[in-house]
Amino acid sequence: MKCAICRQRILPGEDRINLLSLQGKRPSHNLLHVHDRQCPDGIVHIDRAQRARKRLSNLEKEDTYLLDAYYIQLLEQVEKAAKKVTLNSAEPSSSFELKTNVNGWIITSAMNNTYADSDWLKNIEAYAEARNFGIIVGCERYQNPTSPESQASLERKYWWDSRLRAYLLKKEIDLMGDGRVIVSGDAKVRATTVNPLSVFENSPSGVVRVLPFGKLRYQTTMVKPSEPYTGVLTTTGSCTPYNYSNTSIGYRSNREHVLGALIVEKRPDGFFNLRQVQAGPNKELIDLNVKVENGVVTTGDFIAGMYCADWHVEEMCDEYWQATLSIINNFRITKIVAGDLLSWDYESHHKTLMERTFDAMNPRGWVMGPMESLNKLSQMLKIVTTKTELIVPESNHHDHIKKWISRIYEEGKPDPRHLPAHAMLANLMFQNPDMSIMEAYYTKLDPVPRVTWLNGREDYLIAGVHVGDHGHMGPLGARGSTAKLAKLNRKMCLGHTHAAEIYNGIFRSGVSAPTSAFGYADSGYTNWTMTNVLIYENGTRSLLNLVNGSFT
């Protein structure tokens, strides 16, 4: 049996209303179910009943009388059902009180006229209680809330799960009290918007702007290098399941919708951390070494791997290196991924011919010569591989070594100081055509165990997340970009851009040094971040930003 209005199937044992049986022409089904899980929106039922009554004008008078009486009775029953349902809903409060005596906050969103996912909400509440976190739920509207003509008529149709009543936010709040973290609970951004963060791209420098929204987006904004934080625009994920229309944009939004949340955690040094959490296959929540499933909080080793920021050992700051080793030790991470291990600026396109000539004429020469770079990297590889396994994807700066060798041969003018290194690497390249020069060197000449060298063609996965790409190459040899690679519709971790980013299934890491270490990028403004990406055992991920010398 189906509901007379919404046509959804009525399951055995559900609450239902027996409607008046009439003689003559009448609908074949005379049951309307009001079970909250099946037909929570009684107001929509009323609208449909009213529209059905208007269509009766095309019938003959005697038939109209019978059917009109039927729908009048039906309308009365639906109105009663609507009252029953709306008692279990909540309107967003305009007097939200921010809890400040907490260790942080879990921020998520909820779509109107949609019940929260019970398992996910239970885990969020359990984690918040265990860590003394506050919970903030932004109100997300699916219908067009910005149309002045429809605002009054649509507002009465909005309701939210009553379990969220204490968390609902309908205004903009300053989370830390000093303007550093702003949660925009009043931003009426359409739920199907492809790029919801575009409205905040002119936010003040250095501010973290949080938009409660069902799609995962994260991007950095430009700041002066002296700022302690790079500006961040980010969404949160949702605590309600997807509930979009059966349209092209609705179908896309269904695929991009994420059960997730953003954690803003206070730190003893006055700074704060941002981390993302998403629901796993069983709606479990994992944050660092804590797992919450079915409302039960446990601790353990839940990190399957870490995608590091681009290394660039010639420029890498000791602060990043020590903090990364600390994370590997503290959370017993068994696999890490790192690209651009060396900058190899001797052939970088960031160095002009004039700059390379000046470096060759300078008695001091390069800040670090080829052999110094190789030896320093060797030491670091041997330190890190005693603690974990290292995966190295093919990277654009590694290609600079081959280009450097080829250019010296073509010009016939090698730098005398680098001649031994050039001859050695050239011989290594010719003897091992199936290996990259980096792999050949650290396999044949200076062996380092527990390192897997990828050539860009392998499909290397950690907990179902592809980590075999650096991000510099796109489809068919084109330059890689987040927008292009996102069309592959797969979970990936990438590097290359030096700026942390989240776009649907793609998480990008940052770089291991400030822009001042890279002459070509030291222009006075930067959106680069020292960011690693954690990959949890259930395939969910989180950005991990280095702030004041620590990731946590």
XYZ file of C-alpha atoms in Angstrom:
552
model
C 0.000 0.000 0.000
C 1.220 3.520 -0.799
C 0.596 6.914 0.707
C -2.206 8.691 -1.151
C -0.149 11.864 -1.475
C 3.592 11.184 -1.601
C 3.171 7.714 -3.088
C 5.785 6.203 -0.781
C 5.214 2.641 0.348
C 3.655 2.177 3.774
C 5.548 -0.485 5.677
C 3.643 -3.000 7.857
C 3.123 -1.764 11.392
C 3.616 1.936 10.589
C 1.245 4.623 11.822
C -1.406 5.429 9.234
C -4.705 7.230 8.845
C -7.759 5.550 7.340
C -9.453 8.060 5.071
C -13.151 8.272 4.334
C -14.346 5.686 1.812
C -16.505 7.398 -0.768
C -18.873 6.110 -3.408
C -18.149 6.796 -7.060
C -14.838 8.006 -8.460
C -12.048 8.241 -5.942
C -8.289 7.500 -5.766
C -7.438 3.839 -5.577
C -5.436 4.303 -2.352
C -7.039 5.762 0.724
C -4.213 5.595 3.241
C -1.905 8.404 4.310
C 1.019 7.435 6.482
C 2.520 9.928 8.916
C 5.528 7.959 10.130
C 8.275 10.528 10.710
C 10.957 8.583 8.853
C 8.865 8.157 5.712
C 6.849 11.387 5.356
C 8.264 13.976 7.764
C 7.069 17.025 5.817
C 3.319 17.292 6.359
C 3.296 20.769 4.842
C 4.307 19.383 1.467
C 1.392 16.965 1.759
C -0.962 19.891 2.334
C 0.333 21.709 -0.726
C -0.115 18.610 -2.859
C -3.648 18.099 -1.574
C -4.493 21.688 -2.412
C -3.108 21.350 -5.913
C -5.090 18.138 -6.390
C -8.293 19.934 -5.422
C -7.653 22.643 -8.025
C -7.481 20.026 -10.744
C -11.070 18.942 -9.918
C -12.473 21.904 -11.856
C -12.080 19.911 -15.070
C -14.518 17.224 -13.893
C -18.292 17.171 -14.063
C -20.182 18.726 -11.177
C -21.541 15.529 -9.629
C -18.092 13.912 -9.739
C -16.510 17.093 -8.463
C -18.753 17.081 -5.415
C -17.725 13.597 -4.417
C -14.010 14.120 -5.026
C -14.021 17.546 -3.448
C -15.537 16.079 -0.295
C -12.832 13.424 -0.362
C -10.022 15.963 -0.605
C -11.549 18.227 2.028
C -11.475 15.297 4.426
C -7.993 14.414 3.228
C -6.782 17.970 3.797
C -8.071 17.941 7.370
C -6.268 14.678 8.061
C -3.023 15.933 6.543
C -3.140 19.152 8.554
C -3.404 17.096 11.727
C -0.501 14.948 10.582
C 1.553 18.048 9.785
C 1.004 19.409 13.292
C 2.099 16.093 14.741
C 5.281 16.100 12.676
C 6.284 19.715 13.164
C 6.177 19.216 16.921
C 9.288 17.046 16.404
C 11.113 19.711 14.401
C 13.101 22.778 15.366
C 13.396 26.252 13.950
C 16.941 27.675 13.999
C 17.518 29.828 17.034
C 18.509 33.448 16.530
C 19.899 33.681 20.081
C 22.682 31.101 19.834
C 24.985 31.150 22.854
C 28.579 30.184 22.177
C 30.228 27.923 24.740
C 33.641 29.363 25.554
C 34.714 27.200 28.501
C 35.503 24.282 26.185
C 38.624 22.827 24.581
C 37.315 23.395 21.072
C 34.322 22.973 18.811
C 32.929 20.484 16.327
C 31.261 22.399 13.499
C 28.931 20.783 10.983
C 25.797 21.647 9.008
C 22.242 20.343 8.692
C 19.931 20.583 5.707
C 16.400 21.758 6.256
C 13.538 19.216 6.233
C 15.996 16.354 6.666
C 16.602 14.276 9.766
C 20.152 13.978 11.053
C 21.942 10.693 10.562
C 21.415 9.086 13.969
C 24.662 7.089 14.071
C 26.829 10.007 12.931
C 25.185 12.464 15.322
C 25.583 9.984 18.187
C 29.320 9.712 17.488
C 29.753 13.490 17.232
C 28.015 14.002 20.567
C 30.043 11.230 22.222
C 33.330 12.705 20.977
C 32.318 16.214 22.022
C 31.558 14.972 25.530
C 34.810 13.014 25.761
C 36.965 15.957 24.645
C 34.919 18.794 26.181
C 34.098 20.237 22.763
C 31.133 22.398 21.911
C 28.918 21.485 18.945
C 27.810 24.005 16.324
C 25.374 23.109 13.543
C 24.866 25.617 10.747
C 21.477 25.721 9.022
C 21.699 24.787 5.354
C 18.700 25.549 3.128
C 18.003 23.682 -0.032
C 15.241 25.776 -1.562
C 16.051 29.237 -2.874
C 16.236 31.378 0.275
C 17.575 34.485 -1.511
C 14.484 35.158 -3.620
C 12.530 38.092 -2.074
C 9.309 36.911 -3.712
C 9.437 33.444 -2.186
C 11.101 34.245 1.143
C 7.887 34.628 3.144
C 6.210 31.544 1.729
C 9.290 29.357 1.984
C 10.286 30.264 5.535
C 7.356 28.414 7.041
C 8.444 25.220 5.301
C 11.862 25.068 6.952
C 12.324 22.725 9.875
C 15.289 20.961 11.408
C 15.661 17.824 13.465
C 14.664 18.539 17.069
C 17.790 16.708 18.278
C 19.828 19.584 16.847
C 17.876 22.301 18.647
C 20.635 23.058 21.151
C 23.299 23.352 18.440
C 21.561 25.314 15.660
C 23.307 28.504 14.552
C 21.655 31.236 12.505
C 24.129 34.096 12.782
C 27.805 34.900 12.343
C 29.985 34.280 15.375
C 33.586 35.013 16.343
C 34.748 31.652 17.637
C 37.956 32.663 19.432
C 36.831 36.167 20.421
C 39.669 37.888 18.576
C 38.511 37.764 14.963
C 40.761 34.878 13.920
C 38.016 32.276 13.329
C 34.621 33.359 11.982
C 31.745 30.898 11.566
C 29.246 32.202 9.028
C 26.002 30.664 10.191
C 23.965 33.389 8.501
C 25.297 32.923 4.954
C 22.413 31.776 2.778
C 24.397 29.834 0.200
C 22.389 27.488 -1.976
C 23.069 23.867 -1.008
C 23.818 22.851 -4.602
C 26.426 25.598 -5.174
C 29.510 24.130 -6.843
C 31.969 26.586 -5.281
C 30.376 27.786 -2.034
C 33.555 29.524 -0.819
C 33.596 32.040 -3.679
C 31.432 34.464 -1.660
C 34.211 34.765 0.954
C 37.218 35.211 -1.322
C 37.544 38.870 -0.249
C 37.731 37.986 3.445
C 40.305 39.897 5.555
C 43.874 38.637 5.436
C 44.763 35.890 7.888
C 41.186 35.084 8.897
C 39.802 31.537 9.018
C 36.286 31.692 7.573
C 34.115 28.624 8.247
C 30.966 27.992 6.215
C 28.751 25.159 7.521
C 28.042 23.321 4.264
C 27.506 19.764 3.057
C 30.315 19.693 0.472
C 33.987 19.554 1.431
C 36.002 22.563 0.291
C 39.187 24.103 1.711
C 41.422 26.772 0.243
C 44.041 29.196 1.482
C 44.200 32.943 0.933
C 47.139 35.335 0.631
C 48.805 36.806 3.713
C 52.085 38.468 4.604
C 54.763 35.893 5.539
C 54.933 37.414 9.034
C 51.332 36.361 9.753
C 51.073 33.324 12.086
C 48.214 31.878 10.023
C 47.580 31.667 6.331
C 44.034 32.770 5.588
C 41.657 29.810 5.236
C 38.229 29.417 3.676
C 36.635 26.094 4.532
C 33.365 24.208 4.668
C 32.529 21.526 7.197
C 30.474 18.626 5.871
C 27.018 17.754 7.192
C 25.266 15.721 9.876
C 22.258 15.057 7.612
C 22.304 12.609 4.679
C 21.976 13.897 1.129
C 18.464 14.879 0.169
C 18.635 16.656 -3.193
C 16.217 16.711 -6.095
C 16.412 14.327 -9.018
C 17.993 16.894 -11.347
C 21.428 17.248 -12.919
C 22.681 19.601 -10.213
C 20.939 17.494 -7.578
C 22.659 14.351 -8.824
C 26.051 16.070 -8.689
C 25.338 17.363 -5.188
C 24.390 13.852 -4.040
C 27.836 12.599 -5.062
C 29.643 15.528 -3.434
C 27.680 15.517 -0.183
C 29.752 14.417 2.829
C 28.803 13.365 6.329
C 31.531 15.240 8.141
C 32.588 18.045 10.463
C 35.381 20.507 11.145
C 37.217 20.451 14.464
C 38.603 23.722 15.805
C 40.777 22.830 18.788
C 42.294 25.308 21.218
C 45.962 24.941 22.105
C 47.789 25.832 25.335
C 50.074 28.228 23.405
C 47.117 30.395 22.365
C 46.954 29.046 18.815
C 44.427 26.589 17.408
C 44.302 23.550 15.125
C 41.903 22.797 12.284
C 41.129 19.168 11.433
C 38.502 17.469 9.311
C 36.525 14.353 10.234
C 34.236 12.350 7.956
C 31.937 9.421 8.600
C 33.468 6.041 7.791
C 31.660 3.027 6.299
C 29.988 2.315 9.662
C 29.497 6.032 10.452
C 32.511 5.875 12.755
C 34.528 9.029 13.513
C 38.340 9.007 13.649
C 40.411 11.978 14.814
C 44.135 11.376 15.336
C 44.355 8.454 17.809
C 40.683 8.507 18.841
C 37.887 6.459 17.287
C 34.193 6.798 18.062
C 31.824 4.062 16.889
C 28.271 3.483 18.113
C 28.876 6.204 20.684
C 31.861 4.373 22.230
C 35.172 6.283 22.400
C 38.411 4.287 22.085
C 42.065 5.172 21.550
C 44.590 3.365 19.396
C 46.614 3.465 16.185
C 44.120 4.385 13.483
C 46.374 6.292 11.048
C 47.162 4.167 7.990
C 49.507 6.674 6.351
C 50.530 10.289 5.892
C 51.020 12.281 2.688
C 53.752 14.770 3.538
C 54.319 18.269 2.298
C 56.818 18.557 -0.573
C 60.207 18.018 1.049
C 62.714 20.183 -0.912
C 65.486 19.208 1.491
C 67.753 22.068 0.351
C 65.192 24.527 1.754
C 63.402 22.399 4.368
C 63.194 24.080 7.765
C 64.164 22.102 10.839
C 60.856 23.013 12.486
C 58.900 21.026 9.890
C 61.302 18.076 9.962
C 61.215 17.670 13.749
C 57.424 18.068 13.895
C 56.945 15.444 11.174
C 59.207 12.959 12.962
C 57.261 13.629 16.158
C 53.944 12.822 14.448
C 55.377 9.594 13.003
C 56.648 8.536 16.441
C 53.639 9.575 18.523
C 51.016 7.986 16.288
C 53.153 5.083 15.022
C 52.510 5.810 11.358
C 53.682 2.890 9.216
C 53.660 4.571 5.779
C 54.406 8.081 4.593
C 54.427 9.579 1.098
C 56.692 12.450 0.038
C 57.310 14.133 -3.309
C 59.875 16.654 -4.591
C 62.516 15.323 -2.217
C 65.082 17.602 -3.854
C 64.628 21.020 -5.448
C 67.670 20.659 -7.747
C 67.595 24.316 -8.704
C 70.575 23.860 -10.989
C 68.042 23.133 -13.718
C 64.807 24.510 -12.269
C 62.699 26.638 -14.580
C 62.417 28.977 -11.606
C 66.079 29.881 -12.216
C 66.832 31.995 -15.277
C 70.001 31.524 -17.365
C 71.368 34.738 -15.871
C 70.780 33.514 -12.332
C 72.456 30.186 -13.070
C 75.432 32.033 -14.623
C 75.717 34.291 -11.581
C 75.691 31.285 -9.250
C 78.429 29.629 -11.311
C 80.612 32.772 -11.122
C 80.035 33.269 -7.407
C 82.964 31.810 -5.412
C 80.501 30.479 -2.877
C 78.551 28.852 -5.691
C 75.239 27.232 -4.971
C 73.897 27.276 -1.440
C 74.164 23.498 -1.601
C 76.013 21.611 -4.340
C 74.676 18.465 -6.052
C 76.571 16.031 -3.862
C 75.670 17.952 -0.713
C 71.998 17.730 -1.679
C 72.229 14.002 -2.350
C 74.106 13.340 0.886
C 71.720 15.389 3.028
C 68.740 13.575 1.526
C 70.455 10.247 2.144
C 70.826 11.052 5.839
C 67.180 12.077 6.139
C 65.939 8.993 4.283
C 67.916 6.712 6.571
C 66.467 8.433 9.644
C 62.848 8.297 8.536
C 62.957 4.737 7.182
C 64.003 3.406 10.580
C 60.579 4.520 11.765
C 58.292 4.000 8.764
C 58.081 2.992 5.114
C 58.499 5.758 2.542
C 56.686 5.967 -0.817
C 58.064 8.439 -3.356
C 55.861 9.351 -6.351
C 57.348 10.677 -9.563
C 57.766 14.434 -9.134
C 58.566 17.395 -11.341
C 61.674 18.492 -9.416
C 63.142 15.005 -9.706
C 62.977 15.451 -13.484
C 65.290 18.452 -13.138
C 68.252 16.099 -12.595
C 67.790 14.511 -16.024
C 67.310 17.909 -17.644
C 70.465 19.171 -15.934
C 72.503 16.273 -17.291
C 71.099 16.736 -20.799
C 71.691 20.503 -20.841
C 75.336 20.178 -19.807
C 75.908 17.644 -22.611
C 74.211 19.874 -25.139
C 76.060 23.039 -24.113
C 79.338 21.286 -23.477
C 80.131 23.732 -20.669
C 79.879 21.919 -17.340
C 80.616 23.782 -14.135
C 84.062 22.445 -13.038
C 82.894 22.293 -9.421
C 79.999 19.987 -10.382
C 81.789 17.916 -13.024
C 82.278 14.796 -10.851
C 78.626 14.786 -9.798
C 77.502 15.313 -13.388
C 79.626 12.460 -14.721
C 78.523 10.107 -11.975
C 74.804 10.823 -12.422
C 75.029 10.692 -16.214
C 76.687 7.281 -16.059
C 74.001 6.128 -13.607
C 71.246 7.319 -15.932
C 72.655 5.462 -18.953
C 73.237 2.244 -17.022
C 69.711 2.159 -15.528
C 67.285 3.297 -18.233
C 64.310 1.687 -16.462
C 64.853 3.646 -13.260
C 64.655 7.293 -12.379
C 68.008 8.782 -11.457
C 66.862 9.214 -7.859
C 65.834 5.573 -7.599
C 69.060 4.377 -9.210
C 71.223 6.482 -6.899
C 69.513 5.384 -3.666
C 69.282 1.782 -4.831
C 72.701 1.222 -6.443
C 75.173 3.772 -5.070
C 73.785 4.763 -1.687
C 71.193 2.094 -0.817
C 68.349 3.118 1.475
C 65.941 0.381 2.633
C 62.148 0.592 2.909
C 61.708 3.101 0.083
C 59.249 2.459 -2.766
C 59.921 4.526 -5.888
C 56.920 5.053 -8.157
C 57.134 5.980 -11.831
C 53.748 7.689 -12.147
C 51.983 4.697 -13.701
C 51.288 2.637 -10.581
C 47.970 2.784 -8.783
C 49.316 2.891 -5.217
C 46.628 2.921 -2.515
C 46.638 3.508 1.239
C 43.281 2.635 2.842
C 41.612 3.068 -0.532
C 43.175 6.494 -1.181
C 45.369 6.902 -4.275
C 48.774 8.370 -3.326
C 50.790 7.489 -6.432
C 50.620 10.952 -8.038
C 52.457 14.126 -7.162
C 49.882 16.344 -8.876
C 52.066 18.026 -11.509
C 50.761 15.892 -14.378
C 47.161 15.837 -15.530
C 45.338 13.625 -18.031
C 47.042 13.041 -21.404
C 50.230 14.804 -20.371
C 48.575 18.130 -19.568
C 49.586 20.113 -16.516
C 47.917 18.868 -13.401
C 45.255 20.931 -11.669
C 42.774 20.169 -8.928
C 39.819 20.817 -11.243
C 41.116 18.398 -13.905
C 42.079 15.634 -11.490
C 38.793 15.965 -9.574
C 36.999 14.791 -12.712
C 38.607 11.370 -12.202
C 36.105 10.995 -9.340
C 38.433 9.147 -7.010
C 39.937 9.719 -3.584
C 43.445 11.118 -4.025
C 46.199 12.839 -2.062
C 48.449 15.227 -3.995
C 51.226 17.750 -3.441
C 52.984 20.084 -5.903
C 51.114 23.377 -5.377
C 52.550 24.025 -1.873
C 49.111 25.285 -0.757
C 46.783 23.010 1.216
C 43.465 22.381 -0.501
C 40.387 20.152 -0.395
C 38.097 19.755 -3.365
C 35.698 16.820 -3.201
C 37.853 13.686 -3.125
C 41.198 15.503 -3.492
C 43.329 16.544 -0.505
C 46.518 18.520 -1.257
C 49.469 18.903 1.089
C 51.749 21.942 1.426
C 55.507 22.536 1.519
C 58.224 22.024 4.136
C 59.605 25.573 4.205
C 58.377 29.181 4.196
C 58.351 31.153 0.961
C 61.411 33.094 2.082
C 63.454 29.945 1.394
C 62.395 30.012 -2.259
C 63.680 33.114 -3.994
C 61.208 32.950 -6.856
C 58.214 32.884 -4.472
C 59.400 35.471 -1.951
C 57.180 38.238 -3.315
C 55.697 39.568 -0.098
C 52.453 37.564 -0.066
C 51.872 33.850 0.197
C 49.159 31.216 0.561
C 51.649 28.373 1.058
C 51.279 26.219 4.146
C 53.323 23.581 5.928
C 50.642 20.902 5.775
C 50.600 17.106 5.846
C 47.564 14.943 5.091
C 46.598 12.133 7.468
C 44.964 9.025 5.975
C 42.963 6.984 8.467
C 42.342 3.247 8.309
C 38.720 3.756 7.156
C 39.781 5.924 4.187
C 38.852 9.271 5.723
C 41.433 12.054 5.778
C 42.404 15.278 7.505
C 44.767 18.171 6.849
C 47.387 18.690 9.534
C 48.824 22.227 9.618
C 52.132 23.140 11.241
C 51.465 26.025 13.639
C 54.088 27.461 15.985
C 56.344 24.435 15.542
C 53.715 21.740 16.157
C 51.061 19.846 14.194
C 48.867 19.153 17.238
